[in-house]
Coordinates of C-alpha atoms in Angstrom, one line a residue:
M1 CA -17.4 12.9 15.7
K2 CA -14.9 12.7 12.9
H3 CA -15.2 15.2 10.0
S4 CA -17.7 14.2 7.4
L5 CA -17.3 15.5 3.9
S6 CA -20.4 16.9 2.2
R7 CA -19.6 14.9 -0.9
T8 CA -18.1 11.7 0.4
L9 CA -16.9 9.3 -2.3
K10 CA -18.9 6.1 -2.2
Q11 CA -17.3 3.0 -3.4
S12 CA -20.4 2.0 -5.3
A13 CA -20.2 5.2 -7.3
L14 CA -16.7 4.6 -8.6
T15 CA -17.8 3.7 -12.0
L16 CA -16.0 4.0 -15.3
S17 CA -17.9 7.2 -16.2
A18 CA -16.7 8.9 -13.0
I19 CA -13.2 7.7 -13.7
T20 CA -13.4 9.3 -17.1
L21 CA -14.6 12.6 -15.7
L22 CA -11.9 12.8 -13.1
A23 CA -9.1 11.7 -15.3
G24 CA -9.0 15.2 -16.9
A25 CA -8.7 17.0 -13.5
L26 CA -6.2 19.8 -13.2
P27 CA -2.8 18.9 -11.7
P28 CA -3.0 18.8 -7.9
S29 CA -1.9 21.7 -5.7
V30 CA -1.5 22.4 -2.0
L31 CA -4.8 23.7 -0.5
A32 CA -5.0 27.4 -0.1
A33 CA -7.2 27.7 3.0
P34 CA -5.5 26.5 6.2
I35 CA -7.4 24.8 9.0
S36 CA -6.7 25.0 12.8
L37 CA -4.5 22.6 14.7
A38 CA -7.6 21.5 16.6
D39 CA -9.4 20.8 13.3
C40 CA -6.7 18.2 12.4
Q41 CA -8.1 16.0 15.3
N42 CA -11.6 16.1 13.7
F43 CA -10.6 14.7 10.3
S44 CA -10.7 11.0 9.9
P45 CA -7.9 9.4 7.7
T46 CA -10.5 8.7 5.1
A47 CA -11.7 12.3 5.0
M48 CA -8.1 13.5 4.8
A49 CA -7.5 11.3 1.8
E50 CA -10.8 12.3 0.1
Q51 CA -9.9 16.0 0.4
S52 CA -6.4 15.6 -1.1
S53 CA -6.1 16.1 -4.8
Y54 CA -2.8 14.3 -4.9
I55 CA -4.3 11.1 -3.4
M56 CA -7.6 11.1 -5.3
N57 CA -5.8 11.8 -8.6
S58 CA -3.6 8.9 -7.9
Y59 CA -6.5 6.6 -7.0
Q60 CA -8.4 7.7 -10.1
Y61 CA -5.3 7.0 -12.2
L62 CA -5.3 3.4 -10.8
L63 CA -9.0 2.9 -11.5
K64 CA -8.6 4.2 -15.0
T65 CA -5.5 2.2 -15.7
S66 CA -7.1 -1.0 -14.5
Q67 CA -9.4 -0.6 -17.4
E68 CA -6.4 -1.1 -19.8
I69 CA -6.2 -4.8 -18.7
S70 CA -7.4 -6.6 -21.8
D71 CA -8.6 -9.8 -20.2
P72 CA -12.1 -9.0 -19.0
Q73 CA -12.1 -11.3 -16.0
L74 CA -8.7 -10.1 -14.7
R75 CA -9.8 -6.5 -15.4
Q76 CA -12.9 -6.9 -13.3
K77 CA -11.2 -8.7 -10.4
T78 CA -8.5 -6.1 -10.2
A79 CA -11.0 -3.1 -10.3
D80 CA -13.2 -4.9 -7.8
Y81 CA -10.4 -5.1 -5.3
L82 CA -9.4 -1.5 -5.7
A83 CA -13.0 -0.5 -5.0
N84 CA -13.5 -2.9 -2.1
P85 CA -10.3 -4.3 -0.4
V86 CA -12.1 -6.7 2.0
P87 CA -9.8 -9.6 3.0
S88 CA -11.6 -12.7 1.7
L89 CA -9.0 -14.8 3.5
W90 CA -10.8 -14.1 6.7
Q91 CA -13.4 -16.6 5.7
R92 CA -10.9 -19.4 6.3
F93 CA -10.4 -18.5 9.9
P94 CA -13.8 -17.9 11.6
G95 CA -12.6 -18.9 15.0
D96 CA -9.6 -19.5 17.2
A97 CA -9.4 -23.2 16.3
E98 CA -8.8 -22.3 12.6
K99 CA -6.3 -19.6 13.6
E100 CA -4.4 -21.9 15.9
S101 CA -4.2 -24.5 13.2
L102 CA -2.7 -22.0 10.8
K103 CA -0.3 -20.7 13.4
Q104 CA 1.0 -24.2 14.1
Q105 CA 1.5 -24.8 10.4
L106 CA 3.4 -21.5 9.9
V107 CA 5.5 -22.1 13.1
A108 CA 6.4 -25.7 12.0
A109 CA 7.5 -24.4 8.6
G110 CA 9.7 -21.7 10.2
Y111 CA 7.6 -18.8 8.9
L112 CA 6.2 -17.5 12.2
S113 CA 7.4 -17.0 15.7
A114 CA 5.7 -19.3 18.2
S115 CA 5.0 -16.3 20.4
A116 CA 2.9 -14.6 17.7
S117 CA -0.7 -13.8 18.7
Y118 CA -3.5 -14.3 16.3
D119 CA -4.0 -10.5 15.8
Q120 CA -0.3 -10.1 14.9
F121 CA -0.3 -12.5 11.9
L122 CA -4.0 -12.0 11.1
P123 CA -4.9 -8.4 11.8
P124 CA -8.3 -7.9 13.5
M125 CA -11.5 -7.4 11.6
R126 CA -14.4 -5.6 13.2
N127 CA -16.7 -6.3 10.3
T128 CA -15.8 -9.2 8.0
A129 CA -18.2 -8.0 5.3
N130 CA -16.5 -4.6 4.9
P131 CA -12.8 -3.6 4.4
P132 CA -11.1 -2.0 7.4
Q133 CA -10.7 1.1 5.3
P134 CA -10.9 2.2 1.7
F135 CA -7.9 1.4 -0.5
Y136 CA -7.3 5.1 -1.0
A137 CA -7.2 5.9 2.7
A138 CA -4.5 3.4 3.7
P139 CA -0.9 4.4 4.3
G140 CA 1.8 3.2 2.0
S141 CA 3.8 1.5 4.7
G142 CA 4.5 1.6 8.4
Y143 CA 4.5 4.9 10.4
M144 CA 8.2 5.7 10.0
S145 CA 8.5 4.3 6.5
H146 CA 7.5 5.3 2.9
H147 CA 4.3 7.1 2.1
A148 CA 3.3 7.0 5.8
Y149 CA 0.1 9.1 5.6
P150 CA -3.6 8.6 4.8
G151 CA -3.7 7.9 1.1
G152 CA -0.1 7.0 0.8
L153 CA -0.9 3.6 -0.6
A154 CA -2.6 5.3 -3.6
T155 CA 0.3 7.5 -4.4
H156 CA 2.8 4.7 -3.8
V157 CA 1.0 2.2 -6.1
A158 CA 0.3 4.9 -8.7
S159 CA 4.0 5.6 -8.8
N160 CA 4.8 1.9 -9.0
V161 CA 2.4 1.3 -11.9
K162 CA 3.8 4.3 -13.9
I163 CA 7.4 3.0 -13.3
A164 CA 6.5 -0.6 -14.3
L165 CA 4.7 0.6 -17.4
G166 CA 7.8 2.7 -18.2
I167 CA 9.9 -0.5 -18.0
Y168 CA 7.3 -2.3 -20.2
N169 CA 7.6 0.4 -22.8
T170 CA 11.4 0.5 -22.6
Y171 CA 11.6 -3.2 -23.3
K172 CA 9.2 -2.9 -26.2
D173 CA 11.0 0.2 -27.7
V174 CA 14.6 -0.9 -27.2
Y175 CA 14.4 -4.7 -27.6
G176 CA 11.2 -5.2 -29.6
I177 CA 9.9 -7.4 -26.7
T178 CA 6.2 -7.3 -25.9
L179 CA 5.6 -8.5 -22.3
N180 CA 2.3 -9.4 -20.8
K181 CA 0.9 -5.9 -20.0
D182 CA -2.1 -7.4 -18.2
V183 CA 0.1 -9.2 -15.7
I184 CA 2.3 -6.1 -15.2
I185 CA -0.6 -3.8 -14.5
A186 CA -2.5 -6.2 -12.3
S187 CA 0.4 -7.4 -10.2
E188 CA 1.8 -3.9 -9.6
M189 CA -1.7 -2.7 -8.6
L190 CA -2.2 -5.6 -6.3
H191 CA 1.3 -6.2 -4.9
D192 CA 0.3 -4.3 -1.7
L193 CA -3.4 -5.3 -1.7
H194 CA -3.5 -6.0 2.0
K195 CA -2.0 -2.8 3.4
P196 CA -5.6 -1.5 4.0
W197 CA -5.9 -4.6 6.4
V198 CA -2.4 -4.6 7.9
F199 CA -2.0 -0.8 8.4
Q200 CA -5.3 0.1 9.9
W201 CA -5.5 3.6 11.4
Q202 CA -5.7 3.5 15.2
S203 CA -7.5 5.9 17.7
D204 CA -4.3 7.8 18.3
A205 CA -4.0 8.6 14.5
A206 CA -1.0 6.2 14.1
S207 CA -1.3 3.1 12.0
L208 CA -1.3 -0.5 13.3
K209 CA 2.2 -2.0 13.7
E210 CA 3.1 -4.7 11.2
Y211 CA 4.2 -8.2 12.1
S212 CA 6.7 -10.4 10.1
I213 CA 5.8 -13.6 8.3
A214 CA 8.5 -15.6 6.5
G215 CA 11.1 -13.0 7.0
T216 CA 9.1 -10.1 5.4
G217 CA 6.3 -7.8 6.3
S218 CA 3.0 -9.6 6.8
H219 CA 1.3 -7.4 4.2
H220 CA 3.4 -9.1 1.5
I221 CA 2.5 -12.7 2.5
L222 CA -1.2 -11.8 3.1
S223 CA -1.3 -10.1 -0.3
I224 CA 0.1 -13.1 -2.1
A225 CA -2.3 -15.4 -0.1
E226 CA -5.3 -13.2 -1.0
A227 CA -4.4 -13.3 -4.7
M228 CA -4.2 -17.1 -4.5
Y229 CA -7.5 -17.4 -2.6
R230 CA -9.2 -15.2 -5.1
N231 CA -7.8 -17.4 -7.9
F232 CA -5.9 -14.7 -9.8
P233 CA -3.8 -16.2 -12.6
K234 CA -0.7 -17.9 -11.5
E235 CA 1.4 -15.4 -13.5
V236 CA -0.1 -12.6 -11.5
V237 CA 0.4 -14.4 -8.2
V238 CA 4.1 -15.1 -8.9
A239 CA 4.7 -11.5 -10.1
I240 CA 3.2 -10.2 -6.8
A241 CA 5.5 -12.5 -4.9
C242 CA 8.4 -11.0 -6.7
A243 CA 7.7 -7.5 -5.6
H244 CA 9.9 -7.8 -2.5
N245 CA 12.7 -9.7 -4.3
H246 CA 13.6 -11.1 -7.7
P247 CA 14.5 -14.7 -8.7
G248 CA 17.8 -13.7 -10.4
T249 CA 20.0 -15.7 -8.0
A250 CA 19.4 -18.9 -6.1
Q251 CA 19.5 -17.1 -2.8
D252 CA 17.0 -14.4 -3.8
E253 CA 14.7 -16.9 -5.5
A254 CA 14.7 -19.0 -2.3
Q255 CA 13.1 -16.1 -0.5
V256 CA 10.4 -15.7 -3.1
V257 CA 9.7 -19.5 -3.0
S258 CA 9.4 -19.3 0.8
W259 CA 6.9 -16.5 0.5
L260 CA 4.8 -18.4 -2.0
K261 CA 4.8 -21.5 0.3
A262 CA 3.8 -19.4 3.4
A263 CA 1.0 -17.7 1.4
A264 CA -0.1 -21.1 0.1
L265 CA -0.5 -22.4 3.7
I266 CA -2.7 -19.3 4.5
S267 CA -4.8 -19.6 1.4
G268 CA -5.1 -23.4 1.5
K269 CA -3.5 -23.9 -1.9
D270 CA -1.1 -26.4 -3.2
P271 CA 1.6 -24.2 -4.7
I272 CA 2.9 -26.8 -7.1
A273 CA -0.4 -28.0 -8.3
A274 CA -1.5 -24.4 -8.8
G275 CA 1.6 -23.6 -10.9
Y276 CA 3.1 -21.1 -8.6
L277 CA 6.2 -23.2 -8.2
A278 CA 8.1 -25.6 -10.5
P279 CA 7.4 -29.4 -10.0
S280 CA 10.4 -29.6 -7.6
G281 CA 8.9 -27.0 -5.3
E282 CA 12.3 -25.4 -5.0
T283 CA 12.1 -22.7 -7.8
L284 CA 9.6 -20.6 -9.6
P285 CA 8.2 -22.0 -12.9
Q286 CA 11.0 -22.1 -15.5
P287 CA 12.0 -20.4 -17.6
R288 CA 11.3 -17.6 -15.1
W289 CA 8.7 -15.1 -16.3
I290 CA 10.0 -11.6 -17.0
E291 CA 6.9 -9.8 -15.6
G292 CA 7.9 -10.7 -12.1
F293 CA 11.2 -8.8 -12.5
V294 CA 9.3 -5.8 -13.9
T295 CA 7.0 -5.9 -10.8
H296 CA 10.0 -6.0 -8.6
L297 CA 11.7 -3.1 -10.3
G298 CA 8.5 -1.1 -10.4
D299 CA 8.2 -1.4 -6.6
H300 CA 11.5 0.5 -6.0
D301 CA 10.5 4.1 -5.3
F302 CA 11.0 3.1 -1.6
V303 CA 14.7 3.5 -2.1
L304 CA 14.1 7.3 -2.2
T305 CA 10.8 7.6 -0.3
V306 CA 11.8 5.8 2.9
P307 CA 14.6 8.3 3.7
M308 CA 12.4 11.1 2.4
A309 CA 9.8 10.1 5.0
Q310 CA 12.3 9.9 7.9
W311 CA 14.0 13.2 7.1
T312 CA 10.7 15.0 6.5
I313 CA 9.1 13.6 9.7
A314 CA 12.1 15.0 11.7
Q315 CA 11.7 18.4 10.1
L316 CA 7.9 18.4 10.8
Q317 CA 8.6 17.6 14.4
N318 CA 10.9 20.7 14.6
I319 CA 8.2 22.8 13.0
A320 CA 5.6 21.5 15.4
K321 CA 7.7 22.5 18.4
A322 CA 8.8 25.9 17.0
H323 CA 5.4 27.1 15.6
Y324 CA 2.7 25.0 17.2
G325 CA 3.9 24.9 20.8
M326 CA 4.2 21.1 20.9
S327 CA 6.4 19.5 23.5
E328 CA 8.6 16.5 23.1
Q329 CA 5.9 14.4 24.7
D330 CA 3.3 15.8 22.2
L331 CA 5.4 14.4 19.3
H332 CA 4.5 10.9 20.5
S333 CA 0.8 11.5 20.9
A334 CA -2.4 11.9 18.8
K335 CA -1.8 15.7 18.9
F336 CA 1.2 15.4 16.6
Y337 CA 0.1 12.3 14.7
A338 CA -3.2 13.9 13.5
F339 CA -1.4 17.1 12.6
R340 CA 1.2 15.1 10.7
D341 CA -1.4 12.9 9.0
Y342 CA -3.3 16.0 7.8
V343 CA -0.2 17.9 6.5
F344 CA 1.3 14.8 4.8
S345 CA -2.0 13.8 3.2
Q346 CA -2.6 17.2 1.8
A347 CA 0.9 18.0 0.5
T348 CA 2.5 14.5 0.5
I349 CA 5.8 13.7 2.1
E350 CA 7.4 13.5 -1.3
R351 CA 6.4 17.0 -2.3
L352 CA 7.3 18.5 1.1
Y353 CA 10.8 17.0 1.0
T354 CA 11.3 18.4 -2.5
I355 CA 10.1 21.8 -1.3
W356 CA 12.7 21.6 1.5
V357 CA 15.5 20.6 -0.9
Q358 CA 14.7 23.2 -3.5
G359 CA 13.5 26.1 -1.3
G360 CA 15.1 25.5 2.1
E361 CA 13.7 25.2 5.6
Q362 CA 11.8 28.4 5.5
K363 CA 9.9 27.4 2.4
L364 CA 9.0 24.1 3.9
T365 CA 7.8 25.9 7.1
D366 CA 5.7 28.3 5.1
T367 CA 4.1 25.4 3.2
V368 CA 3.1 23.7 6.5
L369 CA 1.8 27.0 7.9
S370 CA -0.3 27.4 4.7
L371 CA -2.0 24.1 5.6
V372 CA -2.5 24.3 9.3
K373 CA -2.8 27.6 11.3
P374 CA -0.5 27.8 14.4

């Protein structure tokens, strides 16, 4: 049995009053009481995330900031997804016939390999009425990439939203330009909306491997498609599509256009009629909306956090061998993966890397030992 918290956060209880209470919480800190290495195996990824003040503070920040969206319909739709990230897209593909039809369309358009299985481009769903995991329990990316720990999605997106709002305020303060804040908040919050689906935690405490669609991670295409399927405003859909690239050059814009077209096939939308593309179908609507560029720039903490993750994982492997008796084989098993998930969820990769840079290897080791007893 996985660890069950005495006070599990229920999605139905994430109301604005709770958000207001938690918004004033003290700054997060590393837990004082360490657990045993065996205990790491008994924590589910969701329980790890719920116990982490870093992750829950980030998630509460997102819920609170979603309430700053002035348009009531967009505000509600954004908050609803953060609370319940179920992939509505799944309704379009109830059986293999529908999945095969989609596969053939994507293959014909050059967006998908003909060898792809259904589960690779449409991750499995055990219960189509519920999300694979809460938004706040998902990793921020693949297992060797940025924010690769339970709750990493919440810290990643919170960072992105803060960065994007910083850009919004910069343009207002320096140039006197008021951009569409609603679009910036919603698109940045939702740009990775299908990572809870794509990066499902597996029985070995690692996350599901991601497949590629249209030359980028499937989470990006599925996120755009979900936004289309849920009828988010076209400005939000286009801004989400810009998260992975910007339309500043013809070559870059062509990528964004291909992602919108691939997502349109999955969602069953006409991208030109819906206003996601210009009438030619070859560019974004013109003149190109600035909010898409802001969403793209806001999604750039990966420039630092990807190498942070790779370097910190390597250091944690050394610590696991030196202080927890793990073998090289253990480092590629649930024994290390659960240990790693717990340590990273409680302290975050980003904080641990900073501790290493500023305090040295011994300080990093001491921090890990303060979380999990050898």
